[in-house]
């Protein structure tokens, strides 16, 4: 079964320091409502009263499912140099938090299950402990952290791709999203991890001063799927075919 789905995406970029009528015609019934017998000359003719009726049932089918990935608070932030990066996301320092609020609106079609894919840049770096008393050994770490809203649930665990240096996470919105409804944001901010001082130079040396957090949104009809997990499984199979 081909399911109705939609996808959308928005980029994130931050700088670190240093830079679809069925017409069913009802069967025509012949109704014998009565009969009359007439004697005409040498023969007999039977005349039947008859009637017919028909009904056409009209159906309409949704043309498509459309979703819109939005970040209203992120978009509202000033961008003085018009480079697509809000001023607040430029020259980030360790532990700094920046407003970022990905949410999904179901703009047309039908009720939908909604999902978000978040890719977080991941590198072999060292970080400082919360109290600042020690520096850990270098290991692969996601450069940004965020708190997931309870209305969303992660599907599995993050998957690291050494070719892209990205860890990909998938999240499902727990409730169906009606047409014209908007989800709560997946999170409301992201924070740069507490990188050790020399790690900023490391990132600069490897041209990693500008990093991205790509986010993709996916929607699939709720009809036929009782749960977001069933819908996500079907979405995956349809796109693997």
PDB file of C-alpha atoms in Angstrom:
ATOM      1  CA  UNK A   1       0.000   0.000   0.000  1.00  0.00           C
ATOM      2  CA  UNK A   2       1.315   3.367  -0.954  1.00  0.00           C
ATOM      3  CA  UNK A   3       0.905   5.664   1.993  1.00  0.00           C
ATOM      4  CA  UNK A   4       0.566   9.410   1.992  1.00  0.00           C
ATOM      5  CA  UNK A   5       3.635  11.076   3.384  1.00  0.00           C
ATOM      6  CA  UNK A   6       5.540  14.275   3.248  1.00  0.00           C
ATOM      7  CA  UNK A   7       8.928  15.557   4.304  1.00  0.00           C
ATOM      8  CA  UNK A   8      10.574  18.865   4.866  1.00  0.00           C
ATOM      9  CA  UNK A   9      13.848  20.134   6.210  1.00  0.00           C
ATOM     10  CA  UNK A  10      15.598  23.167   7.555  1.00  0.00           C
ATOM     11  CA  UNK A  11      19.268  23.795   8.139  1.00  0.00           C
ATOM     12  CA  UNK A  12      21.012  25.037  11.228  1.00  0.00           C
ATOM     13  CA  UNK A  13      24.351  26.675  11.123  1.00  0.00           C
ATOM     14  CA  UNK A  14      26.408  28.066  13.926  1.00  0.00           C
ATOM     15  CA  UNK A  15      29.887  29.439  14.165  1.00  0.00           C
ATOM     16  CA  UNK A  16      32.252  28.472  16.914  1.00  0.00           C
ATOM     17  CA  UNK A  17      34.900  30.864  18.138  1.00  0.00           C
ATOM     18  CA  UNK A  18      37.628  31.592  15.711  1.00  0.00           C
ATOM     19  CA  UNK A  19      35.592  31.425  13.570  1.00  0.00           C
ATOM     20  CA  UNK A  20      -4.236  11.098  -4.297  1.00  0.00           C
ATOM     21  CA  UNK A  21     -14.880   9.643  -7.650  1.00  0.00           C
ATOM     22  CA  UNK A  22     -15.190   6.213  -7.140  1.00  0.00           C
ATOM     23  CA  UNK A  23     -18.584   5.954  -8.836  1.00  0.00           C
ATOM     24  CA  UNK A  24     -20.357   2.804  -7.752  1.00  0.00           C
ATOM     25  CA  UNK A  25     -23.488   2.385  -9.821  1.00  0.00           C
ATOM     26  CA  UNK A  26     -26.012   0.503  -7.768  1.00  0.00           C
ATOM     27  CA  UNK A  27     -27.379  -2.621  -9.413  1.00  0.00           C
ATOM     28  CA  UNK A  28     -30.475  -1.598 -11.337  1.00  0.00           C
ATOM     29  CA  UNK A  29     -33.361  -3.520  -9.883  1.00  0.00           C
ATOM     30  CA  UNK A  30     -36.475  -4.400 -11.858  1.00  0.00           C
ATOM     31  CA  UNK A  31     -39.392  -3.983  -9.490  1.00  0.00           C
ATOM     32  CA  UNK A  32     -42.669  -5.627 -10.483  1.00  0.00           C
ATOM     33  CA  UNK A  33     -45.163  -3.406  -8.768  1.00  0.00           C
ATOM     34  CA  UNK A  34     -48.277  -5.103 -10.135  1.00  0.00           C
ATOM     35  CA  UNK A  35     -49.793  -6.668 -13.269  1.00  0.00           C
ATOM     36  CA  UNK A  36     -52.961  -6.248 -15.325  1.00  0.00           C
ATOM     37  CA  UNK A  37     -54.510  -8.756 -17.685  1.00  0.00           C
ATOM     38  CA  UNK A  38     -56.337  -7.408 -20.745  1.00  0.00           C
ATOM     39  CA  UNK A  39     -58.361  -9.403 -23.268  1.00  0.00           C
ATOM     40  CA  UNK A  40     -57.789  -7.828 -26.636  1.00  0.00           C
ATOM     41  CA  UNK A  41     -59.302  -9.641 -29.660  1.00  0.00           C
ATOM     42  CA  UNK A  42     -57.924 -13.153 -30.055  1.00  0.00           C
ATOM     43  CA  UNK A  43     -54.922 -12.830 -27.702  1.00  0.00           C
ATOM     44  CA  UNK A  44     -53.972 -11.839 -24.175  1.00  0.00           C
ATOM     45  CA  UNK A  45     -51.285  -9.220 -23.393  1.00  0.00           C
ATOM     46  CA  UNK A  46     -49.691  -8.797 -19.961  1.00  0.00           C
ATOM     47  CA  UNK A  47     -48.683  -5.271 -18.993  1.00  0.00           C
ATOM     48  CA  UNK A  48     -46.289  -4.775 -16.053  1.00  0.00           C
ATOM     49  CA  UNK A  49     -45.783  -1.637 -14.065  1.00  0.00           C
ATOM     50  CA  UNK A  50     -42.053  -1.062 -13.735  1.00  0.00           C
ATOM     51  CA  UNK A  51     -39.635   1.387 -12.186  1.00  0.00           C
ATOM     52  CA  UNK A  52     -35.887   1.808 -11.889  1.00  0.00           C
ATOM     53  CA  UNK A  53     -33.659   3.629  -9.489  1.00  0.00           C
ATOM     54  CA  UNK A  54     -29.904   4.192  -9.217  1.00  0.00           C
ATOM     55  CA  UNK A  55     -27.514   5.970  -6.891  1.00  0.00           C
ATOM     56  CA  UNK A  56     -24.006   7.207  -7.452  1.00  0.00           C
ATOM     57  CA  UNK A  57     -21.821   7.441  -4.369  1.00  0.00           C
ATOM     58  CA  UNK A  58     -19.169  10.108  -4.615  1.00  0.00           C
ATOM     59  CA  UNK A  59     -15.872   9.892  -2.769  1.00  0.00           C
ATOM     60  CA  UNK A  60     -13.016  12.328  -2.636  1.00  0.00           C
ATOM     61  CA  UNK A  61      -9.470  11.343  -1.806  1.00  0.00           C
ATOM     62  CA  UNK A  62      -6.901  13.609  -0.239  1.00  0.00           C
ATOM     63  CA  UNK A  63      -4.425  14.884  -2.809  1.00  0.00           C
ATOM     64  CA  UNK A  64      -1.421  14.885  -0.529  1.00  0.00           C
ATOM     65  CA  UNK A  65      -0.148  15.315   2.985  1.00  0.00           C
ATOM     66  CA  UNK A  66       1.810  18.486   3.568  1.00  0.00           C
ATOM     67  CA  UNK A  67       3.892  19.432   6.563  1.00  0.00           C
ATOM     68  CA  UNK A  68       5.966  22.468   7.350  1.00  0.00           C
ATOM     69  CA  UNK A  69       9.067  22.392   9.542  1.00  0.00           C
ATOM     70  CA  UNK A  70       9.250  25.626  11.489  1.00  0.00           C
ATOM     71  CA  UNK A  71      11.587  27.353  13.947  1.00  0.00           C
ATOM     72  CA  UNK A  72       9.795  30.584  14.838  1.00  0.00           C
ATOM     73  CA  UNK A  73      12.034  31.716  17.688  1.00  0.00           C
ATOM     74  CA  UNK A  74      15.228  30.815  15.818  1.00  0.00           C
ATOM     75  CA  UNK A  75      14.015  32.701  12.741  1.00  0.00           C
ATOM     76  CA  UNK A  76      13.063  35.743  14.821  1.00  0.00           C
ATOM     77  CA  UNK A  77      16.616  36.281  16.046  1.00  0.00           C
ATOM     78  CA  UNK A  78      18.587  39.167  14.512  1.00  0.00           C
ATOM     79  CA  UNK A  79      21.036  38.400  11.716  1.00  0.00           C
ATOM     80  CA  UNK A  80      22.913  41.637  11.239  1.00  0.00           C
ATOM     81  CA  UNK A  81      25.299  40.439   8.556  1.00  0.00           C
ATOM     82  CA  UNK A  82      22.575  38.517   6.667  1.00  0.00           C
ATOM     83  CA  UNK A  83      24.651  35.354   6.451  1.00  0.00           C
ATOM     84  CA  UNK A  84      21.814  33.047   7.498  1.00  0.00           C
ATOM     85  CA  UNK A  85      23.253  32.618  10.986  1.00  0.00           C
ATOM     86  CA  UNK A  86      21.559  34.527  13.807  1.00  0.00           C
ATOM     87  CA  UNK A  87      23.945  36.861  15.591  1.00  0.00           C
ATOM     88  CA  UNK A  88      23.455  34.842  18.791  1.00  0.00           C
ATOM     89  CA  UNK A  89      24.741  31.710  17.042  1.00  0.00           C
ATOM     90  CA  UNK A  90      27.982  33.298  15.936  1.00  0.00           C
ATOM     91  CA  UNK A  91      31.163  33.011  17.949  1.00  0.00           C
ATOM     92  CA  UNK A  92      29.746  30.449  20.371  1.00  0.00           C
ATOM     93  CA  UNK A  93      31.792  29.602  23.423  1.00  0.00           C
ATOM     94  CA  UNK A  94      31.721  26.343  25.447  1.00  0.00           C
ATOM     95  CA  UNK A  95      28.448  25.769  27.380  1.00  0.00           C
ATOM     96  CA  UNK A  96      26.741  28.670  25.597  1.00  0.00           C
ATOM     97  CA  UNK A  97      23.052  28.085  24.854  1.00  0.00           C
ATOM     98  CA  UNK A  98      21.286  29.295  21.706  1.00  0.00           C
ATOM     99  CA  UNK A  99      17.535  29.336  21.044  1.00  0.00           C
ATOM    100  CA  UNK A 100      16.489  26.704  18.529  1.00  0.00           C
ATOM    101  CA  UNK A 101      12.896  25.392  18.422  1.00  0.00           C
ATOM    102  CA  UNK A 102      12.077  22.868  15.644  1.00  0.00           C
ATOM    103  CA  UNK A 103       8.351  22.142  15.413  1.00  0.00           C
ATOM    104  CA  UNK A 104       6.088  20.730  12.695  1.00  0.00           C
ATOM    105  CA  UNK A 105       2.797  22.043  11.325  1.00  0.00           C
ATOM    106  CA  UNK A 106       0.409  19.767   9.403  1.00  0.00           C
ATOM    107  CA  UNK A 107      -0.634  22.260   6.743  1.00  0.00           C
ATOM    108  CA  UNK A 108      -2.919  20.184   4.485  1.00  0.00           C
ATOM    109  CA  UNK A 109      -4.310  16.773   3.667  1.00  0.00           C
ATOM    110  CA  UNK A 110      -5.085  14.512   6.579  1.00  0.00           C
ATOM    111  CA  UNK A 111      -4.198  13.745  10.183  1.00  0.00           C
ATOM    112  CA  UNK A 112      -0.610  12.575  10.422  1.00  0.00           C
ATOM    113  CA  UNK A 113       2.066  10.981  12.535  1.00  0.00           C
ATOM    114  CA  UNK A 114       5.079  13.271  12.579  1.00  0.00           C
ATOM    115  CA  UNK A 115       8.798  12.562  12.976  1.00  0.00           C
ATOM    116  CA  UNK A 116      11.983  14.596  13.177  1.00  0.00           C
ATOM    117  CA  UNK A 117      15.524  13.616  12.222  1.00  0.00           C
ATOM    118  CA  UNK A 118      18.302  15.542  13.912  1.00  0.00           C
ATOM    119  CA  UNK A 119      21.949  15.290  12.876  1.00  0.00           C
ATOM    120  CA  UNK A 120      24.495  16.494  15.401  1.00  0.00           C
ATOM    121  CA  UNK A 121      28.157  17.129  14.469  1.00  0.00           C
ATOM    122  CA  UNK A 122      30.369  14.639  16.318  1.00  0.00           C
ATOM    123  CA  UNK A 123      34.147  14.787  16.731  1.00  0.00           C
ATOM    124  CA  UNK A 124      36.973  13.263  18.743  1.00  0.00           C
ATOM    125  CA  UNK A 125      37.395  15.959  21.360  1.00  0.00           C
ATOM    126  CA  UNK A 126      38.167  16.493  25.034  1.00  0.00           C
ATOM    127  CA  UNK A 127      35.779  18.184  27.439  1.00  0.00           C
ATOM    128  CA  UNK A 128      36.035  19.709  30.881  1.00  0.00           C
ATOM    129  CA  UNK A 129      34.088  18.253  33.814  1.00  0.00           C
ATOM    130  CA  UNK A 130      31.026  20.097  35.101  1.00  0.00           C
ATOM    131  CA  UNK A 131      32.954  21.554  38.016  1.00  0.00           C
ATOM    132  CA  UNK A 132      35.908  22.418  35.823  1.00  0.00           C
ATOM    133  CA  UNK A 133      38.254  20.256  37.848  1.00  0.00           C
ATOM    134  CA  UNK A 134      39.352  17.783  35.193  1.00  0.00           C
ATOM    135  CA  UNK A 135      39.658  17.194  31.479  1.00  0.00           C
ATOM    136  CA  UNK A 136      38.602  13.832  30.069  1.00  0.00           C
ATOM    137  CA  UNK A 137      40.330  11.784  27.394  1.00  0.00           C
ATOM    138  CA  UNK A 138      39.506  12.539  23.785  1.00  0.00           C
ATOM    139  CA  UNK A 139      36.555  10.544  22.438  1.00  0.00           C
ATOM    140  CA  UNK A 140      33.759  10.960  19.914  1.00  0.00           C
ATOM    141  CA  UNK A 141      31.301  13.445  21.355  1.00  0.00           C
ATOM    142  CA  UNK A 142      28.300  15.270  19.956  1.00  0.00           C
ATOM    143  CA  UNK A 143      29.207  18.956  19.971  1.00  0.00           C
ATOM    144  CA  UNK A 144      25.727  20.082  21.006  1.00  0.00           C
ATOM    145  CA  UNK A 145      23.286  18.915  23.661  1.00  0.00           C
ATOM    146  CA  UNK A 146      19.545  19.584  24.019  1.00  0.00           C
ATOM    147  CA  UNK A 147      16.611  18.557  26.220  1.00  0.00           C
ATOM    148  CA  UNK A 148      13.867  16.646  24.371  1.00  0.00           C
ATOM    149  CA  UNK A 149      10.304  17.706  25.174  1.00  0.00           C
ATOM    150  CA  UNK A 150       8.188  14.905  26.788  1.00  0.00           C
ATOM    151  CA  UNK A 151       5.724  15.109  23.877  1.00  0.00           C
ATOM    152  CA  UNK A 152       8.420  13.497  21.717  1.00  0.00           C
ATOM    153  CA  UNK A 153      10.189  10.121  22.041  1.00  0.00           C
ATOM    154  CA  UNK A 154      13.444   8.980  20.461  1.00  0.00           C
ATOM    155  CA  UNK A 155      13.181   6.028  18.083  1.00  0.00           C
ATOM    156  CA  UNK A 156      16.161   3.862  19.017  1.00  0.00           C
ATOM    157  CA  UNK A 157      19.489   5.509  19.738  1.00  0.00           C
ATOM    158  CA  UNK A 158      21.730   7.870  17.844  1.00  0.00           C
ATOM    159  CA  UNK A 159      23.812   6.442  14.997  1.00  0.00           C
ATOM    160  CA  UNK A 160      27.272   7.811  14.265  1.00  0.00           C
ATOM    161  CA  UNK A 161      28.510   8.093  10.668  1.00  0.00           C
ATOM    162  CA  UNK A 162      32.284   8.397  10.432  1.00  0.00           C
ATOM    163  CA  UNK A 163      32.069   9.658   6.834  1.00  0.00           C
ATOM    164  CA  UNK A 164      29.985  12.673   7.744  1.00  0.00           C
ATOM    165  CA  UNK A 165      31.033  13.039  11.372  1.00  0.00           C
ATOM    166  CA  UNK A 166      27.353  13.242  12.272  1.00  0.00           C
ATOM    167  CA  UNK A 167      25.258  11.380  14.824  1.00  0.00           C
ATOM    168  CA  UNK A 168      21.675  10.963  13.606  1.00  0.00           C
ATOM    169  CA  UNK A 169      18.711  10.806  15.961  1.00  0.00           C
ATOM    170  CA  UNK A 170      15.059  10.102  15.055  1.00  0.00           C
ATOM    171  CA  UNK A 171      12.157  11.321  17.165  1.00  0.00           C
ATOM    172  CA  UNK A 172       8.409  10.592  16.986  1.00  0.00           C
ATOM    173  CA  UNK A 173       5.657  12.901  18.140  1.00  0.00           C
ATOM    174  CA  UNK A 174       3.539  10.796  20.481  1.00  0.00           C
ATOM    175  CA  UNK A 175       0.131  12.142  19.390  1.00  0.00           C
ATOM    176  CA  UNK A 176      -1.437  12.378  15.916  1.00  0.00           C
ATOM    177  CA  UNK A 177      -1.256  15.844  14.419  1.00  0.00           C
ATOM    178  CA  UNK A 178      -4.494  17.170  12.939  1.00  0.00           C
ATOM    179  CA  UNK A 179      -4.618  19.385   9.866  1.00  0.00           C
ATOM    180  CA  UNK A 180      -3.540  22.925  10.805  1.00  0.00           C
ATOM    181  CA  UNK A 181      -2.220  21.748  14.181  1.00  0.00           C
ATOM    182  CA  UNK A 182       1.377  22.303  15.289  1.00  0.00           C
ATOM    183  CA  UNK A 183       3.528  20.071  17.456  1.00  0.00           C
ATOM    184  CA  UNK A 184       5.328  21.344  20.485  1.00  0.00           C
ATOM    185  CA  UNK A 185       8.999  22.038  19.708  1.00  0.00           C
ATOM    186  CA  UNK A 186      11.282  19.010  19.924  1.00  0.00           C
ATOM    187  CA  UNK A 187      13.555  21.182  22.065  1.00  0.00           C
ATOM    188  CA  UNK A 188      13.835  24.893  22.682  1.00  0.00           C
ATOM    189  CA  UNK A 189      17.595  25.385  22.675  1.00  0.00           C
ATOM    190  CA  UNK A 190      20.938  23.726  22.029  1.00  0.00           C
ATOM    191  CA  UNK A 191      24.156  24.167  23.967  1.00  0.00           C
ATOM    192  CA  UNK A 192      27.758  23.790  22.901  1.00  0.00           C
ATOM    193  CA  UNK A 193      29.476  21.199  25.090  1.00  0.00           C
ATOM    194  CA  UNK A 194      32.189  22.239  27.526  1.00  0.00           C
ATOM    195  CA  UNK A 195      35.155  21.859  25.207  1.00  0.00           C
ATOM    196  CA  UNK A 196      38.630  22.054  26.643  1.00  0.00           C
ATOM    197  CA  UNK A 197      40.482  25.233  25.660  1.00  0.00           C
ATOM    198  CA  UNK A 198      42.808  23.631  23.146  1.00  0.00           C
ATOM    199  CA  UNK A 199      39.901  21.877  21.397  1.00  0.00           C
ATOM    200  CA  UNK A 200      38.742  25.159  19.917  1.00  0.00           C
ATOM    201  CA  UNK A 201      42.096  25.464  18.187  1.00  0.00           C
ATOM    202  CA  UNK A 202      41.717  21.840  17.041  1.00  0.00           C
ATOM    203  CA  UNK A 203      38.351  22.627  15.465  1.00  0.00           C
ATOM    204  CA  UNK A 204      39.745  25.729  13.808  1.00  0.00           C
ATOM    205  CA  UNK A 205      42.712  23.809  12.400  1.00  0.00           C
ATOM    206  CA  UNK A 206      40.283  21.302  10.843  1.00  0.00           C
ATOM    207  CA  UNK A 207      38.069  24.010   9.372  1.00  0.00           C
ATOM    208  CA  UNK A 208      35.239  23.167  11.763  1.00  0.00           C
ATOM    209  CA  UNK A 209      34.541  26.667  12.954  1.00  0.00           C
ATOM    210  CA  UNK A 210      31.189  26.667  11.101  1.00  0.00           C
ATOM    211  CA  UNK A 211      29.130  23.593  11.942  1.00  0.00           C
ATOM    212  CA  UNK A 212      25.592  22.523  10.975  1.00  0.00           C
ATOM    213  CA  UNK A 213      22.752  20.714  12.736  1.00  0.00           C
ATOM    214  CA  UNK A 214      20.534  19.530   9.834  1.00  0.00           C
ATOM    215  CA  UNK A 215      16.944  18.735  10.775  1.00  0.00           C
ATOM    216  CA  UNK A 216      14.434  16.864   8.567  1.00  0.00           C
ATOM    217  CA  UNK A 217      10.695  16.452   9.212  1.00  0.00           C
ATOM    218  CA  UNK A 218       8.594  13.509   8.033  1.00  0.00           C
ATOM    219  CA  UNK A 219       4.824  12.947   8.068  1.00  0.00           C
ATOM    220  CA  UNK A 220       2.708   9.879   7.310  1.00  0.00           C
ATOM    221  CA  UNK A 221      -1.073   9.421   7.427  1.00  0.00           C
ATOM    222  CA  UNK A 222      -2.548   8.064  10.648  1.00  0.00           C
ATOM    223  CA  UNK A 223      -5.199   6.029   8.795  1.00  0.00           C
ATOM    224  CA  UNK A 224      -4.058   2.410   8.834  1.00  0.00           C
ATOM    225  CA  UNK A 225      -1.576   2.957  11.652  1.00  0.00           C
ATOM    226  CA  UNK A 226      -2.667   2.780  15.275  1.00  0.00           C
ATOM    227  CA  UNK A 227       0.702   3.903  16.617  1.00  0.00           C
ATOM    228  CA  UNK A 228       3.586   6.138  15.591  1.00  0.00           C
ATOM    229  CA  UNK A 229       5.866   3.070  15.715  1.00  0.00           C
ATOM    230  CA  UNK A 230       3.759   1.222  13.119  1.00  0.00           C
ATOM    231  CA  UNK A 231       3.698   4.312  10.924  1.00  0.00           C
ATOM    232  CA  UNK A 232       7.470   4.786  11.167  1.00  0.00           C
ATOM    233  CA  UNK A 233       8.067   1.122  10.262  1.00  0.00           C
ATOM    234  CA  UNK A 234       5.836   1.436   7.193  1.00  0.00           C
ATOM    235  CA  UNK A 235       7.533   4.690   6.168  1.00  0.00           C
ATOM    236  CA  UNK A 236      10.916   3.010   6.292  1.00  0.00           C
ATOM    237  CA  UNK A 237       9.779   0.012   4.248  1.00  0.00           C
ATOM    238  CA  UNK A 238       8.116   2.194   1.611  1.00  0.00           C
ATOM    239  CA  UNK A 239      11.271   4.234   1.123  1.00  0.00           C
ATOM    240  CA  UNK A 240      13.563   1.220   1.036  1.00  0.00           C
ATOM    241  CA  UNK A 241      11.561  -0.325  -1.816  1.00  0.00           C
TER     242      UNK A 241
END
